[in-house]
């Protein structure tokens, strides 16, 4: 059941609905999918740096369970702070492309999620992660990417995350990574996993809509 409050703001309602769709502590179907893959690929047992729209429940729980140091720059840090433990090892700050956000050479592993949803060019986003990585450190970067647009292939226009009108292609992301000084070791296509998560959320939303239509005006904003 969704929480009901006559004083709930539009932003609070959005957070409540998102978590009902994608589970507690998550804002989108990408949070759990990208986080789980990042943990498997990097195994960051000594901590990690993070840049993204939102850290997500899985990375937050992983950090708290292991007690590893995490420096996170988030565009939407509300849920990370809301669910923070009293003795958390996560340091959350708001994403700002114009100022250095990480101590130099602090982490062996770094995670960048949904760079296209952040303010500032991709080169700036990946450049911030370079500053926080130790020499020889590794980066896991994941994002929604548009199909086409590379090598003359027609670009399919689609809505970007969080109201953005366009998405970047893999080639554009790869170019920004190389500009920042990274060498790409591997590429993973998680499209089918993503679509499965979206379908599950859509089915959940139908049940939620029926539930909300049956109640009084307390949570009409939701």
CSV table of C-alpha atoms in Angstrom, one decimal:
chain,number,residue,atom,x,y,z
A,1,UNK,CA,0.0,0.0,0.0
A,2,UNK,CA,1.2,3.5,-0.8
A,3,UNK,CA,1.6,5.9,2.1
A,4,UNK,CA,-1.3,8.4,2.3
A,5,UNK,CA,-0.9,12.0,3.5
A,6,UNK,CA,-3.1,15.0,2.9
A,7,UNK,CA,0.0,17.2,3.2
A,8,UNK,CA,2.1,15.2,0.8
A,9,UNK,CA,3.9,17.3,-1.8
A,10,UNK,CA,4.2,16.5,-5.5
A,11,UNK,CA,7.9,15.6,-5.0
A,12,UNK,CA,7.1,13.3,-2.1
A,13,UNK,CA,4.3,11.6,-4.1
A,14,UNK,CA,6.8,11.0,-6.9
A,15,UNK,CA,9.2,9.3,-4.5
A,16,UNK,CA,6.4,7.1,-3.1
A,17,UNK,CA,5.2,6.0,-6.5
A,18,UNK,CA,8.7,5.3,-7.8
A,19,UNK,CA,9.6,3.1,-4.8
A,20,UNK,CA,6.3,1.2,-5.2
A,21,UNK,CA,7.2,0.5,-8.8
A,22,UNK,CA,10.9,-0.3,-8.4
A,23,UNK,CA,11.2,-1.3,-4.8
A,24,UNK,CA,12.3,0.6,-1.6
A,25,UNK,CA,15.2,3.0,-2.1
A,26,UNK,CA,15.0,3.0,-5.9
A,27,UNK,CA,13.9,5.7,-8.4
A,28,UNK,CA,13.9,3.7,-11.6
A,29,UNK,CA,14.3,0.2,-13.0
A,30,UNK,CA,17.9,1.1,-13.8
A,31,UNK,CA,19.0,1.4,-10.2
A,32,UNK,CA,18.9,-2.3,-9.2
A,33,UNK,CA,20.0,-3.5,-12.7
A,34,UNK,CA,23.1,-1.3,-13.0
A,35,UNK,CA,24.1,-1.6,-9.4
A,36,UNK,CA,24.0,-5.4,-9.4
A,37,UNK,CA,26.1,-5.5,-12.6
A,38,UNK,CA,28.6,-3.0,-11.2
A,39,UNK,CA,29.1,-5.1,-8.1
A,40,UNK,CA,29.7,-8.2,-10.1
A,41,UNK,CA,32.1,-6.5,-12.5
A,42,UNK,CA,34.2,-4.5,-10.0
A,43,UNK,CA,33.8,-6.4,-6.7
A,44,UNK,CA,34.6,-3.1,-4.8
A,45,UNK,CA,35.4,-4.6,-1.4
A,46,UNK,CA,37.6,-1.6,-0.4
A,47,UNK,CA,35.0,1.1,-1.3
A,48,UNK,CA,34.2,3.0,-4.4
A,49,UNK,CA,33.4,6.4,-5.9
A,50,UNK,CA,30.0,7.1,-7.5
A,51,UNK,CA,28.5,9.6,-9.8
A,52,UNK,CA,24.9,9.3,-11.0
A,53,UNK,CA,21.3,10.4,-10.6
A,54,UNK,CA,20.8,8.2,-7.6
A,55,UNK,CA,22.9,5.7,-5.7
A,56,UNK,CA,20.0,3.2,-5.3
A,57,UNK,CA,19.2,0.7,-2.6
A,58,UNK,CA,21.5,-2.2,-3.7
A,59,UNK,CA,24.7,-0.1,-3.7
A,60,UNK,CA,23.7,1.6,-0.4
A,61,UNK,CA,23.0,-1.8,1.2
A,62,UNK,CA,26.2,-3.2,-0.2
A,63,UNK,CA,28.3,-0.4,1.2
A,64,UNK,CA,26.6,-0.5,4.6
A,65,UNK,CA,26.8,-4.3,4.9
A,66,UNK,CA,30.6,-4.3,4.2
A,67,UNK,CA,31.2,-1.0,5.9
A,68,UNK,CA,33.3,0.3,3.0
A,69,UNK,CA,33.9,4.0,2.2
A,70,UNK,CA,31.7,5.4,-0.5
A,71,UNK,CA,31.9,8.9,-2.0
A,72,UNK,CA,28.7,9.5,-3.9
A,73,UNK,CA,27.8,12.6,-6.1
A,74,UNK,CA,24.1,12.3,-6.8
A,75,UNK,CA,21.7,14.6,-8.7
A,76,UNK,CA,18.8,13.2,-6.5
A,77,UNK,CA,20.3,12.4,-3.1
A,78,UNK,CA,17.0,12.5,-1.2
A,79,UNK,CA,16.5,8.7,-0.7
A,80,UNK,CA,20.2,8.0,0.1
A,81,UNK,CA,20.0,10.5,2.9
A,82,UNK,CA,16.5,9.4,4.0
A,83,UNK,CA,17.6,5.7,4.4
A,84,UNK,CA,21.1,6.4,5.7
A,85,UNK,CA,22.1,4.5,8.8
A,86,UNK,CA,23.3,6.4,11.9
A,87,UNK,CA,26.9,5.1,11.3
A,88,UNK,CA,26.9,4.9,7.5
A,89,UNK,CA,30.2,4.9,5.6
A,90,UNK,CA,28.5,6.7,2.6
A,91,UNK,CA,29.3,10.3,2.0
A,92,UNK,CA,26.6,11.8,-0.2
A,93,UNK,CA,27.0,15.1,-1.9
A,94,UNK,CA,24.9,16.8,-4.6
A,95,UNK,CA,26.2,16.5,-8.1
A,96,UNK,CA,27.8,19.7,-9.5
A,97,UNK,CA,29.8,19.6,-12.7
A,98,UNK,CA,31.5,22.9,-12.0
A,99,UNK,CA,33.5,22.0,-8.9
A,100,UNK,CA,35.8,19.1,-8.0
A,101,UNK,CA,33.9,16.6,-5.9
A,102,UNK,CA,36.4,13.9,-5.1
A,103,UNK,CA,39.7,13.6,-3.4
A,104,UNK,CA,42.4,12.7,-5.9
A,105,UNK,CA,43.5,9.1,-6.2
A,106,UNK,CA,41.1,7.9,-3.4
A,107,UNK,CA,39.4,4.9,-4.9
A,108,UNK,CA,40.4,1.7,-6.8
A,109,UNK,CA,36.9,1.4,-8.2
A,110,UNK,CA,34.4,3.9,-9.6
A,111,UNK,CA,30.8,3.7,-10.8
A,112,UNK,CA,29.1,6.1,-13.1
A,113,UNK,CA,25.4,5.6,-13.8
A,114,UNK,CA,23.1,7.5,-16.1
A,115,UNK,CA,25.6,10.2,-17.0
A,116,UNK,CA,23.2,11.5,-19.7
A,117,UNK,CA,20.7,12.4,-17.0
A,118,UNK,CA,23.3,14.7,-15.2
A,119,UNK,CA,24.0,18.4,-15.9
A,120,UNK,CA,27.2,19.0,-17.7
A,121,UNK,CA,28.8,17.2,-20.7
A,122,UNK,CA,29.8,13.6,-20.6
A,123,UNK,CA,33.5,14.5,-20.7
A,124,UNK,CA,33.0,16.4,-17.4
A,125,UNK,CA,31.2,13.5,-15.8
A,126,UNK,CA,33.8,11.0,-16.7
A,127,UNK,CA,36.6,13.5,-16.0
A,128,UNK,CA,35.4,13.8,-12.3
A,129,UNK,CA,35.6,10.0,-11.9
A,130,UNK,CA,39.2,10.0,-13.2
A,131,UNK,CA,40.2,12.5,-10.5
A,132,UNK,CA,38.9,10.2,-7.8
A,133,UNK,CA,40.5,7.0,-9.2
A,134,UNK,CA,43.9,5.6,-8.2
A,135,UNK,CA,46.3,4.8,-10.9
A,136,UNK,CA,45.2,1.5,-12.5
A,137,UNK,CA,41.7,1.8,-11.0
A,138,UNK,CA,38.7,0.6,-12.9
A,139,UNK,CA,35.4,2.3,-13.9
A,140,UNK,CA,32.0,0.8,-14.5
A,141,UNK,CA,29.8,3.1,-16.6
A,142,UNK,CA,26.2,2.3,-17.5
A,143,UNK,CA,23.5,4.3,-19.2
A,144,UNK,CA,20.5,4.3,-21.4
A,145,UNK,CA,21.8,4.8,-25.0
A,146,UNK,CA,20.0,5.6,-28.2
A,147,UNK,CA,20.1,3.0,-31.0
A,148,UNK,CA,21.7,4.3,-34.1
A,149,UNK,CA,23.5,7.6,-34.8
A,150,UNK,CA,26.9,6.0,-35.2
A,151,UNK,CA,28.7,5.6,-38.6
A,152,UNK,CA,25.9,7.2,-40.5
A,153,UNK,CA,23.1,4.9,-39.1
A,154,UNK,CA,19.8,6.7,-38.7
A,155,UNK,CA,19.3,7.9,-35.1
A,156,UNK,CA,16.1,6.8,-33.4
A,157,UNK,CA,14.8,9.7,-31.4
A,158,UNK,CA,13.5,8.8,-27.9
A,159,UNK,CA,12.8,10.4,-24.6
A,160,UNK,CA,15.8,10.6,-22.3
A,161,UNK,CA,15.7,10.0,-18.5
A,162,UNK,CA,14.1,12.6,-16.2
A,163,UNK,CA,12.7,14.8,-18.9
A,164,UNK,CA,15.7,15.0,-21.2
A,165,UNK,CA,14.7,15.0,-24.9
A,166,UNK,CA,17.6,12.9,-26.3
A,167,UNK,CA,19.9,10.1,-25.4
A,168,UNK,CA,23.6,9.7,-26.3
A,169,UNK,CA,24.8,6.8,-28.4
A,170,UNK,CA,27.5,4.3,-27.4
A,171,UNK,CA,29.9,6.0,-29.7
A,172,UNK,CA,29.4,9.3,-27.9
A,173,UNK,CA,29.9,7.7,-24.5
A,174,UNK,CA,33.0,5.8,-25.7
A,175,UNK,CA,34.5,9.0,-27.1
A,176,UNK,CA,33.9,10.9,-23.8
A,177,UNK,CA,35.5,8.0,-21.9
A,178,UNK,CA,38.5,8.0,-24.1
A,179,UNK,CA,38.8,11.8,-23.9
A,180,UNK,CA,38.9,11.4,-20.1
A,181,UNK,CA,41.7,8.9,-20.4
A,182,UNK,CA,39.9,5.5,-20.1
A,183,UNK,CA,40.5,2.4,-22.2
A,184,UNK,CA,37.3,0.4,-22.6
A,185,UNK,CA,37.9,-3.3,-21.6
A,186,UNK,CA,34.4,-4.7,-22.1
A,187,UNK,CA,30.9,-3.9,-23.3
A,188,UNK,CA,27.6,-5.3,-22.0
A,189,UNK,CA,24.1,-5.1,-23.4
A,190,UNK,CA,21.5,-5.2,-20.7
A,191,UNK,CA,18.5,-4.4,-22.9
A,192,UNK,CA,16.5,-7.5,-22.2
A,193,UNK,CA,17.1,-7.3,-18.5
A,194,UNK,CA,15.9,-3.6,-18.6
A,195,UNK,CA,12.8,-4.4,-20.6
A,196,UNK,CA,11.9,-7.2,-18.2
A,197,UNK,CA,12.1,-4.7,-15.3
A,198,UNK,CA,10.0,-2.2,-17.2
A,199,UNK,CA,7.3,-4.7,-18.0
A,200,UNK,CA,7.2,-5.8,-14.3
A,201,UNK,CA,6.9,-2.1,-13.3
A,202,UNK,CA,4.1,-1.5,-15.8
A,203,UNK,CA,2.1,-4.4,-14.4
A,204,UNK,CA,2.6,-3.2,-10.9
A,205,UNK,CA,1.4,0.3,-12.0
A,206,UNK,CA,-1.9,-1.1,-13.2
A,207,UNK,CA,-2.6,-2.5,-9.7
A,208,UNK,CA,-1.5,0.7,-8.1
A,209,UNK,CA,-3.7,2.8,-10.4
A,210,UNK,CA,-6.7,0.7,-9.5
A,211,UNK,CA,-5.9,1.0,-5.8
A,212,UNK,CA,-5.4,4.8,-6.0
A,213,UNK,CA,-8.7,5.4,-7.9
A,214,UNK,CA,-10.6,3.6,-5.1
A,215,UNK,CA,-9.4,5.7,-2.3
A,216,UNK,CA,-10.4,9.2,-1.1
A,217,UNK,CA,-8.6,12.4,-1.9
A,218,UNK,CA,-5.8,12.0,0.6
A,219,UNK,CA,-3.3,10.7,-2.0
A,220,UNK,CA,-4.9,12.0,-5.1
A,221,UNK,CA,-1.6,13.6,-6.1
A,222,UNK,CA,-0.1,10.1,-6.3
